[in-house]
Amino acid sequence: MRIDPHHGVVGRAAPRTDALAQASGGLVYVDDLSYPSMLHGKILRSPQAHARIVSIDTSAAAALPGVHAVLTGADLPIAYGLLPVAQDEHALAIDKVRQVGDAVAAVAADDPDIAQRAVELIDVVYEPLPVVATMNDAVEIVDEPIHGDGPRNNRHREVSLDFGDVDAGFDRADHIREDVFFYQGNNHAALEPHGAVALVEDDGRLHLWSATQVPHYLHRIVAKVLEIPEHRIRVTANPTGGGFGAKTDVFAHELVAAKLALATGRPVKLILTREEVFYAHRGRHPVLMWIRTGFTGAGEITAMWFRTYVDGGAYGSYGPASLLYTGQLQTTTYRIPAYRFQGVRFFTNKPACGPKRGHGTPQPRFGLEVHLDKAAEDLGLDPVTIRERNLVHPFSTTVNHLRITSCGLADCIERVVEASEFRAKHRNLPPNRGIGLAVGAYMSGAGLPIYFNDMPQSEVLLKVDRGGLVTVYSMAADCGQGSTTMLATVVGEALGLDAADLAVVTADTDLTPIDLGSYSSRVTFMAGNAALEAAMKLADLILTAVADELELDTDDVRLGRGVVLAGDREIPWPDAVRMAEARWGLLTAAGSYKPPKGIRGDYKGAGVGPSPAYSYSACVAEVDCDPETGFVAVEQVWLAHDIGRAINPLLVRGQIEGSVHMALGETLMEEQAFRGALHDGPSLLDYKIPTALEMPPVEAILVESIDPEGPFGAKEVGQGPLLPVMPAVANAVHDALGIRVDEIPLRPDKILAALRDRERDGQGRYGPTDLPAYEFRPPLPVDPPPELR
Amino acid sequence: MRYDADMVEPQVEPVRLEVNGIERRLFVAPHRTLLETLREDLGLTGTKHGCELGECGACTVLVDGVAVLSCLALTLDADGAEIVTIEGIGSVSHPHPLQRSFADHGAAQCGYCTPAMILTAKALLDRDPHPTDREITEAIAGNMCRCTGYLPIVRAIAAVAAEDRP
């Protein structure tokens, strides 16, 4: 049922409910926690990328005064991983290490200095093994694969799927284009390093605080690895100092802090250094792509073949899902009548990759949008027209069985093209200036939970006290995106109350009902819907009680702003609440959300990509390039985003501007690069992110398509707006200089190399040409949905 | 370097700081940073740790009115100095105009860089009450923010500067 807002709470650009706490330094992050007799944990990490552990001697560390516990892999022997299909990690290495930075041993000591001294006294003897540093290395079948000795060796996962008749699609094409792209990996660089605090509560239960986006998954994995029943563990997610996916995995330090607290019986704090954060990583996967697309003479896509080669690093993490994401969402923006997707993820001896804002989709989106721009040029079309000719239709089904509902993409394109004067500027700007267009789409929450179950993905509990205070309980973890404010706003709108007048209790497994976590842009849609359902039930209880008390028909009683309107009377909210408590007893209401059935296909891999709704974005970027230095200055960005409905426009615009910042960092300067298997610069000095001086003006344009299933029509905004920025800049550089850098980041040296290539009568291109010598298995045919057959 | 198990604790030295208007006399080890002293000895956790190498700016405090990276400053070097942390300029109940403006403009998302950003802005406005947007941008260029793209931060600071204009 579609519910429209009418109390003026939703749609108001209001500050976050915790904004003043943030601005006054009062918000308590995990590193701000302190407990009496608290110890400090430290992890010893491997300097070797791939090595057998011959021996570990911890005796000197254990003997150091002030050291209370020393752990090695033998103390935490159970393997884990966030995905059920990727149980390949240990909290502390057992038998061998697989990347520089792997956790090998840990201590708890009276202060951080002693802890540091203690880990340096641990003597580990390694026997180095051949290092697999690149995807080309990982293709080879080797004697000592990174994980086990199964038939796949270092080839972690493979996908090979055919949707519709791909060969026939190419046969009927008037024009076929092939391109190769590379997208380098990069790190989230959230300002707050990861950390955890653990202690044993008075009742003997373990309490773990962590800077995590996924308290529920952390809860399950701590129970598994420590062999303690879930009900004997409490997990609290502190507000995180930035997430972006960095804190959606479970990490060694969380398990080690918990184990050290149990081993010592004392509170233990363990905060990572910035260098450790770069080695913990779980950031953007490096992806090499090969794309082949057939077009009619008019520019309509007849078939697409998309291959991705994904460098996973040393562990599975979210990788099996990341791999599928490199192929699944191409169909959400364009009608692709026949689609072949082949992808492979390799293990290499480098920090494990995982989800970063956009999870697996920015890389193929970059490739696809630049590829389309090139095809438009081949066909004599402009970049707007080729996209408009292929736009996905609202309320349709894609060839790979994704259900599209509301879609404001056409509006997004029109709005950015108009605002930027794209048509007048494209091909017409002065020398070295250029303008580029690209689009993107993202999920409003993954349709399936990480572990298979049929229970709700978000639950919200409301409780009302006699003073009229409504408290919202939800496990949703605020990682800066504003989920706590969103919950207060949705419930406030439904009840006619100011968001700032509600209380919200979040992210605590003892106190709050399930929310699967702050990942896949799921919280507004899913927790928002659960909150809305609970609020509607609560409203019904209160209105019924007031109607009965005043002997009115229920149709004559409705909610006003802070009051119940009963006939010609206005009952103040607290009075109405007391009437309802007298009638019903303790006032509570619960809401649950799980995505509708039937939004996915039934092929292997169909679980990744479905979402109850997709957000859409279009971006235009204007650049000024210096052909002498290769430096690209982004002068302005226009970004239109189909948000469904903006629950809080201030926070929505913030997500758009923030996405542009992160996207420009990836586009121009950020890369998690390696020398062999050693990180090129695991510090924020070496790993550059844009400062205020590199940030151009951003015109954020909100398009409200009012999704029929979103809470008050809302969809996501945390990740989608990032996606079109990288290709928009790359297309703008082409417009400016006439060259193509088919790689991210677009470093100045690559721009100069492409300019030199053009001078040598080349194509004016810099980018990859060769693909790993990997043979995909024949694609598994999947019938398109009935309406496309 | 390797430490010997029987290595002696470094000698502590006396230091006098004026922190948020209150005189604090402490004994600290020579290697203790101002960040550690503020957070761990004085419990002023509004100052944040982001990189411990002077790269991110999250630990910025005011030392004698100048924005300083407290992770690179030794406490002993601050002997006799006046130090202002985020707790010293306002609170949830009595926010400083910059704190109020940051809240109203959505200038904080995760909030981790916010205290340092506000102190950097305060140092700027104290020496130049009416900076241009460009001057604001230059002033905060040493403070990283990963959430907002800086734009609402510049708007928040500019709004305070405009309010103050006669």
mmCIF file of C-alpha atoms in Angstrom, chain B residues 11-152:
data_model
loop_
_atom_site.group_PDB
_atom_site.id
_atom_site.type_symbol
_atom_site.label_atom_id
_atom_site.label_comp_id
_atom_site.label_asym_id
_atom_site.label_seq_id
_atom_site.Cartn_x
_atom_site.Cartn_y
_atom_site.Cartn_z
ATOM 1 C CA GLN B 11 61.273 8.890 33.037
ATOM 2 C CA VAL B 12 58.186 11.076 33.308
ATOM 3 C CA GLU B 13 58.518 14.837 33.293
ATOM 4 C CA PRO B 14 56.284 17.545 34.754
ATOM 5 C CA VAL B 15 54.246 19.692 32.398
ATOM 6 C CA ARG B 16 51.754 22.507 32.863
ATOM 7 C CA LEU B 17 48.993 23.023 30.306
ATOM 8 C CA GLU B 18 46.023 25.334 30.267
ATOM 9 C CA VAL B 19 43.319 23.183 28.698
ATOM 10 C CA ASN B 20 40.005 24.849 27.909
ATOM 11 C CA GLY B 21 40.770 27.534 30.482
ATOM 12 C CA ILE B 22 41.707 25.170 33.285
ATOM 13 C CA GLU B 23 45.280 24.726 34.473
ATOM 14 C CA ARG B 24 46.370 21.059 34.379
ATOM 15 C CA ARG B 25 49.633 19.916 35.953
ATOM 16 C CA LEU B 26 50.690 16.461 34.777
ATOM 17 C CA PHE B 27 53.651 14.112 34.640
ATOM 18 C CA VAL B 28 54.072 12.575 31.195
ATOM 19 C CA ALA B 29 56.628 10.479 29.368
ATOM 20 C CA PRO B 30 58.737 12.426 26.842
ATOM 21 C CA HIS B 31 57.281 10.482 23.907
ATOM 22 C CA ARG B 32 53.672 11.086 24.897
ATOM 23 C CA THR B 33 51.812 13.053 22.248
ATOM 24 C CA LEU B 34 49.421 15.847 23.001
ATOM 25 C CA LEU B 35 46.689 13.697 21.418
ATOM 26 C CA GLU B 36 47.377 10.892 23.898
ATOM 27 C CA THR B 37 47.480 13.281 26.823
ATOM 28 C CA LEU B 38 44.195 14.921 25.882
ATOM 29 C CA ARG B 39 42.327 11.704 25.144
ATOM 30 C CA GLU B 40 43.812 9.260 27.611
ATOM 31 C CA ASP B 41 45.025 11.361 30.543
ATOM 32 C CA LEU B 42 42.414 14.125 30.482
ATOM 33 C CA GLY B 43 39.492 12.163 29.022
ATOM 34 C CA LEU B 44 38.836 14.737 26.302
ATOM 35 C CA THR B 45 37.788 12.237 23.645
ATOM 36 C CA GLY B 46 36.284 14.819 21.310
ATOM 37 C CA THR B 47 39.726 15.042 19.725
ATOM 38 C CA LYS B 48 40.037 12.110 17.319
ATOM 39 C CA HIS B 49 42.754 9.776 16.186
ATOM 40 C CA GLY B 50 42.727 9.020 12.467
ATOM 41 C CA CYS B 51 46.209 8.263 11.209
ATOM 42 C CA GLU B 52 48.738 9.112 13.961
ATOM 43 C CA LEU B 53 51.083 10.507 11.288
ATOM 44 C CA GLY B 54 49.801 14.037 10.760
ATOM 45 C CA GLU B 55 48.058 13.188 7.513
ATOM 46 C CA CYS B 56 44.322 13.391 8.154
ATOM 47 C CA GLY B 57 43.860 16.340 10.501
ATOM 48 C CA ALA B 58 41.277 14.609 12.734
ATOM 49 C CA CYS B 59 43.361 15.388 15.847
ATOM 50 C CA THR B 60 43.515 19.156 15.299
ATOM 51 C CA VAL B 61 43.388 21.301 18.453
ATOM 52 C CA LEU B 62 44.210 24.931 19.073
ATOM 53 C CA VAL B 63 47.548 25.624 20.760
ATOM 54 C CA ASP B 64 47.853 29.307 21.624
ATOM 55 C CA GLY B 65 45.190 29.963 19.015
ATOM 56 C CA VAL B 66 46.898 28.080 16.217
ATOM 57 C CA ALA B 67 45.432 24.891 14.698
ATOM 58 C CA VAL B 68 47.927 22.124 15.504
ATOM 59 C CA LEU B 69 47.997 18.394 14.746
ATOM 60 C CA SER B 70 48.021 16.970 18.264
ATOM 61 C CA CYS B 71 49.222 13.553 17.062
ATOM 62 C CA LEU B 72 52.514 15.148 15.994
ATOM 63 C CA ALA B 73 52.900 17.443 19.003
ATOM 64 C CA LEU B 74 54.716 16.198 22.084
ATOM 65 C CA THR B 75 52.967 17.104 25.287
ATOM 66 C CA LEU B 76 56.193 18.373 26.835
ATOM 67 C CA ASP B 77 56.595 20.808 23.950
ATOM 68 C CA ALA B 78 53.232 22.330 24.853
ATOM 69 C CA ASP B 79 54.418 23.236 28.348
ATOM 70 C CA GLY B 80 52.815 26.505 29.345
ATOM 71 C CA ALA B 81 50.560 26.654 26.293
ATOM 72 C CA GLU B 82 46.865 27.439 26.135
ATOM 73 C CA ILE B 83 45.062 24.555 24.506
ATOM 74 C CA VAL B 84 41.495 24.573 23.239
ATOM 75 C CA THR B 85 39.715 21.370 22.311
ATOM 76 C CA ILE B 86 36.214 20.927 20.931
ATOM 77 C CA GLU B 87 34.910 20.527 24.482
ATOM 78 C CA GLY B 88 36.257 24.013 25.236
ATOM 79 C CA ILE B 89 34.233 25.965 22.702
ATOM 80 C CA GLY B 90 30.711 24.741 23.317
ATOM 81 C CA SER B 91 28.462 21.818 24.096
ATOM 82 C CA VAL B 92 25.196 20.223 23.063
ATOM 83 C CA SER B 93 23.459 22.513 25.564
ATOM 84 C CA HIS B 94 25.422 25.645 24.697
ATOM 85 C CA PRO B 95 26.794 25.214 21.186
ATOM 86 C CA HIS B 96 29.291 27.618 19.657
ATOM 87 C CA PRO B 97 27.900 29.276 16.493
ATOM 88 C CA LEU B 98 30.178 27.057 14.390
ATOM 89 C CA GLN B 99 28.842 23.926 16.096
ATOM 90 C CA ARG B 100 25.266 25.062 15.490
ATOM 91 C CA SER B 101 26.032 25.931 11.883
ATOM 92 C CA PHE B 102 27.736 22.596 11.187
ATOM 93 C CA ALA B 103 24.640 20.846 12.529
ATOM 94 C CA ASP B 104 22.211 22.965 10.523
ATOM 95 C CA HIS B 105 24.125 22.645 7.238
ATOM 96 C CA GLY B 106 24.608 18.897 7.339
ATOM 97 C CA ALA B 107 28.337 19.515 7.569
ATOM 98 C CA ALA B 108 28.836 16.278 9.503
ATOM 99 C CA GLN B 109 27.841 12.827 8.363
ATOM 100 C CA CYS B 110 29.898 10.335 10.350
ATOM 101 C CA GLY B 111 31.133 13.228 12.486
ATOM 102 C CA TYR B 112 34.642 11.900 12.965
ATOM 103 C CA CYS B 113 36.466 14.816 11.333
ATOM 104 C CA THR B 114 33.991 17.356 12.689
ATOM 105 C CA PRO B 115 35.599 18.516 15.966
ATOM 106 C CA ALA B 116 38.908 19.115 14.208
ATOM 107 C CA MET B 117 37.216 20.795 11.268
ATOM 108 C CA ILE B 118 35.361 23.154 13.622
ATOM 109 C CA LEU B 119 38.550 24.073 15.487
ATOM 110 C CA THR B 120 40.364 24.731 12.216
ATOM 111 C CA ALA B 121 37.457 26.956 11.196
ATOM 112 C CA LYS B 122 37.579 28.729 14.548
ATOM 113 C CA ALA B 123 41.287 29.462 14.141
ATOM 114 C CA LEU B 124 40.527 30.924 10.726
ATOM 115 C CA LEU B 125 37.615 33.090 11.867
ATOM 116 C CA ASP B 126 39.559 34.276 14.904
ATOM 117 C CA ARG B 127 42.269 35.699 12.663
ATOM 118 C CA ASP B 128 39.998 36.655 9.747
ATOM 119 C CA PRO B 129 36.289 36.979 10.602
ATOM 120 C CA HIS B 130 35.222 37.413 6.968
ATOM 121 C CA PRO B 131 37.106 34.981 4.770
ATOM 122 C CA THR B 132 36.104 34.254 1.188
ATOM 123 C CA ASP B 133 34.955 30.752 0.258
ATOM 124 C CA ARG B 134 38.349 30.200 -1.297
ATOM 125 C CA GLU B 135 40.093 31.192 1.932
ATOM 126 C CA ILE B 136 37.829 28.856 3.892
ATOM 127 C CA THR B 137 38.601 26.051 1.469
ATOM 128 C CA GLU B 138 42.332 26.655 1.795
ATOM 129 C CA ALA B 139 42.107 26.782 5.583
ATOM 130 C CA ILE B 140 40.432 23.358 5.822
ATOM 131 C CA ALA B 141 42.538 21.721 3.099
ATOM 132 C CA GLY B 142 44.646 19.967 5.745
ATOM 133 C CA ASN B 143 41.603 18.361 7.333
ATOM 134 C CA MET B 144 40.301 15.331 5.497
ATOM 135 C CA CYS B 145 36.618 14.542 5.394
ATOM 136 C CA ARG B 146 35.532 11.356 3.688
ATOM 137 C CA CYS B 147 31.754 11.824 3.903
ATOM 138 C CA THR B 148 30.603 15.268 2.868
ATOM 139 C CA GLY B 149 32.790 16.319 -0.031
ATOM 140 C CA TYR B 150 33.607 19.418 2.072
ATOM 141 C CA LEU B 151 30.951 21.536 0.363
ATOM 142 C CA PRO B 152 28.506 21.735 3.300
#
